[in-house]
Short mmCIF file of C-alpha atoms and ligand atoms in Angstrom, two decimals:
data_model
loop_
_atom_site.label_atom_id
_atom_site.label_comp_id
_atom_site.label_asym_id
_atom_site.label_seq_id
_atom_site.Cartn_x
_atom_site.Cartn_y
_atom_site.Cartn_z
CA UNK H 1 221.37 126.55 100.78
CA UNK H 2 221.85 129.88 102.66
CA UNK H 3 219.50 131.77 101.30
CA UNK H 4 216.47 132.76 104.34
CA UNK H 5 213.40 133.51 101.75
CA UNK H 6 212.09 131.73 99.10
CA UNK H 7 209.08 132.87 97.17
CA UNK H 8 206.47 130.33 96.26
CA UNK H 9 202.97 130.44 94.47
CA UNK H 10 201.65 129.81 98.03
CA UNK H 11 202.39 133.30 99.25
CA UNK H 12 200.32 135.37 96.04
CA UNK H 13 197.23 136.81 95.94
CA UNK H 14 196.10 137.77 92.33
CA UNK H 15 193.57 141.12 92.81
CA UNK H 16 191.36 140.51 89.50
CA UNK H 17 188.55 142.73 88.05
CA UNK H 18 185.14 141.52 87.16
CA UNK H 19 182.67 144.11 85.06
CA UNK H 20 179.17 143.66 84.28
CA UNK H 21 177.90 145.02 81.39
CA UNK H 22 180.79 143.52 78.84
CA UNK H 23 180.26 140.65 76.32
CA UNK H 24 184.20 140.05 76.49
CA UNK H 25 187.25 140.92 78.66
CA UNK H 26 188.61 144.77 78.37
CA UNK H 27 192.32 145.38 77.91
CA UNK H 28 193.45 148.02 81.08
CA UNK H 29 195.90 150.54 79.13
CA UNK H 30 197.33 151.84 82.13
CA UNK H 31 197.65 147.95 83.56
CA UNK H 32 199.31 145.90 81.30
CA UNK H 33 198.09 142.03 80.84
CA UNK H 34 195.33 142.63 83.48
CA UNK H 35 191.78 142.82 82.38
CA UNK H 36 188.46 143.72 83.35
CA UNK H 37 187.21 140.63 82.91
CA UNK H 38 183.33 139.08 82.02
CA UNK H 39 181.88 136.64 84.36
CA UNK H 40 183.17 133.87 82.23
CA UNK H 41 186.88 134.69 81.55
CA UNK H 42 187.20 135.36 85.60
CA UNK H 43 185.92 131.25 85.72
CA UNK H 44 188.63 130.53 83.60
CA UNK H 45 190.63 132.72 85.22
CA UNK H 46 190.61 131.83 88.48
CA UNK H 47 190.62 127.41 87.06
CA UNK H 48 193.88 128.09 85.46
CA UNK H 49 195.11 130.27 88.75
CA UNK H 50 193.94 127.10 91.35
CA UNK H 51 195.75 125.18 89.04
CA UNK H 52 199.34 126.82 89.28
CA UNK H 53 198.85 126.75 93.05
CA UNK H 54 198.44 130.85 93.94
CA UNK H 55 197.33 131.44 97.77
CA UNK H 56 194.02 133.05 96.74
CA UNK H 57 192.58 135.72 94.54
CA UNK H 58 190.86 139.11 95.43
CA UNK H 59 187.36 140.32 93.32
CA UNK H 60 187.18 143.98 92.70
CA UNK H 61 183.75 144.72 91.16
CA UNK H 62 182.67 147.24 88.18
CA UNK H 63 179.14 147.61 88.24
CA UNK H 64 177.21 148.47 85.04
CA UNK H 65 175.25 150.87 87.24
CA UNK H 66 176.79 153.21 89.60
CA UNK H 67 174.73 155.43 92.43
CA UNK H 68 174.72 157.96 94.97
CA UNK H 69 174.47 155.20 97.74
CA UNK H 70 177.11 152.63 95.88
CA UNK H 71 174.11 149.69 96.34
CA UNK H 72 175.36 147.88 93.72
CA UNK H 73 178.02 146.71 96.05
CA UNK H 74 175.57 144.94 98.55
CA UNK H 75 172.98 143.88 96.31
CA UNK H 76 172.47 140.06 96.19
CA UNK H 77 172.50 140.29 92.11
CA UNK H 78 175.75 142.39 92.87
CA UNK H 79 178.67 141.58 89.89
CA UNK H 80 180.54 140.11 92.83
CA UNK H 81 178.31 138.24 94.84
CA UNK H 82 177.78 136.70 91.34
CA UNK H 83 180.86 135.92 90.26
CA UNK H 84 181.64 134.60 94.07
CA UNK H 85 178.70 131.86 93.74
CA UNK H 86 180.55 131.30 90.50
CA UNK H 87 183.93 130.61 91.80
CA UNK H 88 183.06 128.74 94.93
CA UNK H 89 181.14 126.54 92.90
CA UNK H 90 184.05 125.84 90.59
CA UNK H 91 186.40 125.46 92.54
CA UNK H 92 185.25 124.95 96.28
CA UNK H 93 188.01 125.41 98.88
CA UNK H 94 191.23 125.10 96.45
CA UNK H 95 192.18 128.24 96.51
CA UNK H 96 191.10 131.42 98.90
CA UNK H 97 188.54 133.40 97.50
CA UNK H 98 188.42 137.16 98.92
CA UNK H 99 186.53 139.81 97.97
CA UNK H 100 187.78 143.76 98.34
CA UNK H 101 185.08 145.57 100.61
CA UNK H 102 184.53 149.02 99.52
CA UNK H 103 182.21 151.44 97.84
CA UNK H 104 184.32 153.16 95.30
CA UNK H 105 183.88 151.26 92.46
CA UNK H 106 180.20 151.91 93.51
CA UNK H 107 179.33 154.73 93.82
CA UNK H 108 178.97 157.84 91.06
CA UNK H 109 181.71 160.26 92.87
CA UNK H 110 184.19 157.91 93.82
CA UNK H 111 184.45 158.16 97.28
CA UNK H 112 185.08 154.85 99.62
CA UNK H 113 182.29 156.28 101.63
CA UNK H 114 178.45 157.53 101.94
CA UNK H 115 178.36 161.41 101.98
CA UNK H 116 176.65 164.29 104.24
CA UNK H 117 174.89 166.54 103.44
CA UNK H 118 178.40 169.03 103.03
CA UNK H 119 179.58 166.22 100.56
CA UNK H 120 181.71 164.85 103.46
CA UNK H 121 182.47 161.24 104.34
CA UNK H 122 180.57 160.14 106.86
CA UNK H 123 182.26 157.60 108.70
CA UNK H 124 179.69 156.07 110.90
CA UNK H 125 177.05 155.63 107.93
CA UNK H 126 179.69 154.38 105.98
CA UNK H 127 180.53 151.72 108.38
CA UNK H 128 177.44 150.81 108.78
CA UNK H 129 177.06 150.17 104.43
CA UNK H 130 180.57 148.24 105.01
CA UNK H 131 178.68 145.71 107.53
CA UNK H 132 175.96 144.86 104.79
CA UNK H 133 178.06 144.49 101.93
CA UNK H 134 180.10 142.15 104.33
CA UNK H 135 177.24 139.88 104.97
CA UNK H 136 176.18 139.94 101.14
CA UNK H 137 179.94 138.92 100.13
CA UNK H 138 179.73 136.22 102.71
CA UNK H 139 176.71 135.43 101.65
CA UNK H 140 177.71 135.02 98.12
CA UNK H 141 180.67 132.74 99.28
CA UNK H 142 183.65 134.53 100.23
CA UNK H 143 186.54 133.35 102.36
CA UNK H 144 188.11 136.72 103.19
CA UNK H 145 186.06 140.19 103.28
CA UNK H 146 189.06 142.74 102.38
CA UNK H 147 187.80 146.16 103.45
CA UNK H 148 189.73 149.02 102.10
CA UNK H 149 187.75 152.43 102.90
CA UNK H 150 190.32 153.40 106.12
CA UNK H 151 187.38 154.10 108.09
CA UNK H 152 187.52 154.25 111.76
CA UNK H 153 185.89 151.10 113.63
CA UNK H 154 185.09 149.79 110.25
CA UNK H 155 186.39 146.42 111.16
CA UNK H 156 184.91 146.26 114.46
CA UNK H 157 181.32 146.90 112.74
CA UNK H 158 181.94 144.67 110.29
CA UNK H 159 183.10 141.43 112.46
CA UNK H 160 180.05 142.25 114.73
CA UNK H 161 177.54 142.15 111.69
CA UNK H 162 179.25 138.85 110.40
CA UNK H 163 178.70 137.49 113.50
CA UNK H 164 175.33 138.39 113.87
CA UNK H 165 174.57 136.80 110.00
CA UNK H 166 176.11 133.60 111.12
CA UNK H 167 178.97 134.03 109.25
CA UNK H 168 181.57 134.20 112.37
CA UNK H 169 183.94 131.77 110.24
CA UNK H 170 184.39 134.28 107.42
CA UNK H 171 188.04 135.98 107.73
CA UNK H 172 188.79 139.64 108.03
CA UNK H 173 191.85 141.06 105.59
CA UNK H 174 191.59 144.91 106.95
CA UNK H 175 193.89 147.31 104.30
CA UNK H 176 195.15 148.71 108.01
CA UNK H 177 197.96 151.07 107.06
CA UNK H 178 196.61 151.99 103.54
CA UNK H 179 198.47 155.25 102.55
CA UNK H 180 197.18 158.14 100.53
CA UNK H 181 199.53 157.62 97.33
CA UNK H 182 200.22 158.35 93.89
CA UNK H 183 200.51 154.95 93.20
CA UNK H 184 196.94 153.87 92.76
CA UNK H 185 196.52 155.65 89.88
CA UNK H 186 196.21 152.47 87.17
CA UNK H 187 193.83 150.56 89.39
CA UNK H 188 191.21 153.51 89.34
CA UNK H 189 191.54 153.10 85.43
CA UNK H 190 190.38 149.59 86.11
CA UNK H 191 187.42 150.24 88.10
CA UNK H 192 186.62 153.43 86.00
CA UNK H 193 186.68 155.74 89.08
CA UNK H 194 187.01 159.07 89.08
CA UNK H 195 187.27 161.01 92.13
CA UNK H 196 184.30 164.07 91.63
CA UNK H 197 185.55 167.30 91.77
CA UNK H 198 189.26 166.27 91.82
CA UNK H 199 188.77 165.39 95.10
CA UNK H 200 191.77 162.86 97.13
CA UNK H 201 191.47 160.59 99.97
CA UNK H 202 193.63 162.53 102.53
CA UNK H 203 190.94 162.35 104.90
CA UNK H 204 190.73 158.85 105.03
CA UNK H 205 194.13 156.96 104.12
CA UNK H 206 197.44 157.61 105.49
CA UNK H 207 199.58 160.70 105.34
CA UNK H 208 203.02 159.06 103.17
CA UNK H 209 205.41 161.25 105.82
CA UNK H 210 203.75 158.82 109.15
CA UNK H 211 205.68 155.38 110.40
CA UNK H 212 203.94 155.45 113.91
CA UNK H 213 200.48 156.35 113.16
CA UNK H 214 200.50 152.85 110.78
CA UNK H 215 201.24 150.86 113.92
CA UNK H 216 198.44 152.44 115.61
CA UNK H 217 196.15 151.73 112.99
CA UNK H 218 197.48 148.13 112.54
CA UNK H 219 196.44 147.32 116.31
CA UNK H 220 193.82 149.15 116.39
CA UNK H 221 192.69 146.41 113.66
CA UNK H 222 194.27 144.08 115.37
CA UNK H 223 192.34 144.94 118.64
CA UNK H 224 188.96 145.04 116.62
CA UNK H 225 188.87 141.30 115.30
CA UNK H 226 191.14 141.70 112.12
CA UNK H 227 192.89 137.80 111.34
CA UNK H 228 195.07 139.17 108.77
CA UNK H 229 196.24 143.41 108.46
CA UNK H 230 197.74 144.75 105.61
CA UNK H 231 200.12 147.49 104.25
CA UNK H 232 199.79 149.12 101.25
CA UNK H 233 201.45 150.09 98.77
CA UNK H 234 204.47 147.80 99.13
CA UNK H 235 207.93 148.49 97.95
CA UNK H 236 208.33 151.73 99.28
CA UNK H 237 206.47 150.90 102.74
CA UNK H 238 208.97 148.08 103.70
CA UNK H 239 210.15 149.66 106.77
CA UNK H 240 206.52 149.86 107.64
CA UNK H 241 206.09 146.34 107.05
CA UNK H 242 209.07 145.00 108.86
CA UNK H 243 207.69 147.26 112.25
CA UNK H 244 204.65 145.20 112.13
CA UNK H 245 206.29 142.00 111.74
CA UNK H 246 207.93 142.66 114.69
CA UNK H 247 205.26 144.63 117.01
CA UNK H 248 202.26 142.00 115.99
CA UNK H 249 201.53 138.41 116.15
CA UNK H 250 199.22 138.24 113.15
CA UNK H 251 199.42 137.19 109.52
CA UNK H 252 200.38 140.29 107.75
CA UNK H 253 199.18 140.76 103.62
CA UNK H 254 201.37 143.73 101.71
CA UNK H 255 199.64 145.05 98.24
CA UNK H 256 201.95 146.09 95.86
CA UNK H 257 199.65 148.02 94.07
CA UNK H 258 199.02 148.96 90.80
CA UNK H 259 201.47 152.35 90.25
CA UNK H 260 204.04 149.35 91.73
CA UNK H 261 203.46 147.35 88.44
CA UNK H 262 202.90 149.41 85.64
CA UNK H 263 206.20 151.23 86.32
CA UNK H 264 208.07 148.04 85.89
CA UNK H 265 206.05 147.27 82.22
CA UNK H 266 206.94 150.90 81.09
CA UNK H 267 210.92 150.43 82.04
CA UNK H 268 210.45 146.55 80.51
CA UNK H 269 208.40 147.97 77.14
CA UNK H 270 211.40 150.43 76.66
CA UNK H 271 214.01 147.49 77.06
CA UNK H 272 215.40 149.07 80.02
CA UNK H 273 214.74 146.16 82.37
CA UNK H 274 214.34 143.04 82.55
CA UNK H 275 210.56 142.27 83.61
CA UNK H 276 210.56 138.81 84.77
CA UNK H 277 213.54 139.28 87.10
CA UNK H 278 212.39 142.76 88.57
CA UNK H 279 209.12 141.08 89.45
CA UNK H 280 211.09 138.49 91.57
CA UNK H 281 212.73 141.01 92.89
CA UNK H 282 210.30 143.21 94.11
CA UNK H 283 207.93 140.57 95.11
CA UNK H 284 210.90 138.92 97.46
CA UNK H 285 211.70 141.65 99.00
CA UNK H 286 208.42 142.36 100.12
CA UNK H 287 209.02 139.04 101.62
CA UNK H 288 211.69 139.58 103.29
CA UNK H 289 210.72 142.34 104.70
CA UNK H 290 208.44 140.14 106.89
CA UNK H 291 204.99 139.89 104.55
CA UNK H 292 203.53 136.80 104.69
CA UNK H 293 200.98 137.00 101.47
CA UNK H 294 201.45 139.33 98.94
CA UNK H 295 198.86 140.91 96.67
CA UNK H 296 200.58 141.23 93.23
CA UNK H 297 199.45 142.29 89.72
CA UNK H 298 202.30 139.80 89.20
CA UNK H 299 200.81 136.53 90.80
CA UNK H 300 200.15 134.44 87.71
CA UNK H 301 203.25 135.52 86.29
CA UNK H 302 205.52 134.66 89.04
CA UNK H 303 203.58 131.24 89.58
CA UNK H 304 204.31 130.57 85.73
CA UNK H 305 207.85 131.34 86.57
CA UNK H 306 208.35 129.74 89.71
CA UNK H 307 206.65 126.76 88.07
CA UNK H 308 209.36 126.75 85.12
CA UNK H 309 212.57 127.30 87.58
CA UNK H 310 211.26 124.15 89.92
C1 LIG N 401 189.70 151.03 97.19
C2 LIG N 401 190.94 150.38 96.68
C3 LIG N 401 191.96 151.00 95.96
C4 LIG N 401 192.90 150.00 95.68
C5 LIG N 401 192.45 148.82 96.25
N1 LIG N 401 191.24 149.08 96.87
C6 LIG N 401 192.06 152.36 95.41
C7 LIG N 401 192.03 153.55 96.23
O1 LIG N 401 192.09 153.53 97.46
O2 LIG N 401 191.93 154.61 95.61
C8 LIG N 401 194.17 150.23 94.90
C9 LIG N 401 194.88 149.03 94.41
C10 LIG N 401 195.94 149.29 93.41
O3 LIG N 401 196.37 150.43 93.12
O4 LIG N 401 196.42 148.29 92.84
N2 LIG N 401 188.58 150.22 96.95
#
């Protein structure tokens, strides 16, 4: 009667991994019960996910082709602008249907961005990529463009090329506060990324030791047409998350990434604790610390457990 949070199948986001050049769905060692999945088992994915009531999903693509430029990730016949047709055609408007805007998965050395000539980032190319793989998403039949490179202005360039495509109803989710952690490690299993040369994304996502700079960059969002920021990782950002519940008047999304939920398999796997009630956990607390939607590994999971306790 007393308690202030409850979690509910309405608040999850499942992030789910479409590859192209697969005849069935690939196990993810490093990701346990995830997949890459075919065009096909994402349909049935994503039915079965409508059906147990989650907020939304997220598309991350694996193209069977990847480039110097990353094209695959604005290209009409793009995996994702594939499977989006797909899933808007099954199932409409019953569920939201984002897609994650970057080049990584893209692009042969890994980088969320185009390079100079020094092998650099270049921010204001990159930007400029974001704003056409925004319109091709849209396109394609996207609610939500989720745009996760940390580059500077990168929202404001892509709301301004939205609008100029017609597509001025299609949301912004901007990864805002996106730190530079160890925890991503699984998910660039499930894209098959590889950083060239060893290289990191210092340069781009958030130094772990910073509180203040995230509020900056969550207004800065904020300020250039973002409807919905997030934080991410999760769990061990909370205080981060709680600030901008406070300091900003917008939906806010939290990730708990992948590192987030293949820690809690290995402890479960060695009998050490007990999975299903560490999820809710984990995922509440996010919660409470003021997230409003909450992009879990765990979303079909917790639905299927919610769904049993009701
Ligand atoms: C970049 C992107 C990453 C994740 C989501 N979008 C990886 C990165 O920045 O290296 C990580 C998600 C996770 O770990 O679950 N496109």
């Amino acid at each position: 009667m007393v308690a202030e949070h409850h979690l509910s199948s309405a608040d999850l986001i499942a992030p789910l991994f479409v590859r192209e050049d697969i005849s069935e769905p690939q196990p993810i060692e490093s990701l346990p019960h995830q997949v890459q999945h075919t065009r096909d088992s994402l349909r049935a994915e994503v039915t079965e996910l409508a059906e147990l009531g989650v907020a939304g999903v997220i598309l991350f693509g694996i193209p069977a082709e990847k480039d110097y430029q990353g094209s695959q990730a604005w290209s009409w016949n793009g995996i994702v602008q594939k499977s989006l047709e797909d899933l808007r055609a099954d199932v409409g408007d019953d569920l939201v249907i984002a897609a994650d805007l970057c080049l990584d998965e893209y692009t042969d050395h890994g980088h969320c961005g185009v390079l100079d000539a020094d092998g650099n980032v270049d921010n204001d190319e990159t930007i400029k990529a974001y704003g056409q793989i925004a319109v091709a998403q849209a396109h394609a039949g996207a609610h939500v463009v989720a745009p996760s490179g940390m580059m500077d202005g990168q929202v404001g360039a892509i709301r301004q090329a939205l609008d100029s495509a017609g597509c001025a109803d299609t949301v912004i989710m901007a990864y805002s506060a996106k730190y530079a952690t160890t925890l991503y490690g699984p998910f660039r299993d499930a894209v098959n990324v590889e950083i060239a040369g060893g290289g990191d994304r210092k340069g781009y996502q958030q130094d772990v030791a910073n509180a203040r700079e995230a509020t900056r960059e969550l207004q800065a969002d904020v300020d250039e047409g973002a409807d919905i920021v997030m934080v991410k990782p999760a769990l061990p950002y909370l205080d981060v998350i709680s600030t901008a519940r406070r300091e900003l008047n917008v939906p806010i999304a939290a990730y708990h990434v992948s590192g987030e939920y293949s820690m809690v398999h290995a402890a479960a796997q060695r009998g050490w604790l007990d999975l299903e009630a560490v999820a809710h956990e984990h995922v509440l607390a996010i919660k409470r610390a003021g997230a409003d939607v909450i992009l879990t590994y765990f979303a079909r999971q917790l639905c299927e457990q919610l769904r049993r306790a009701d």
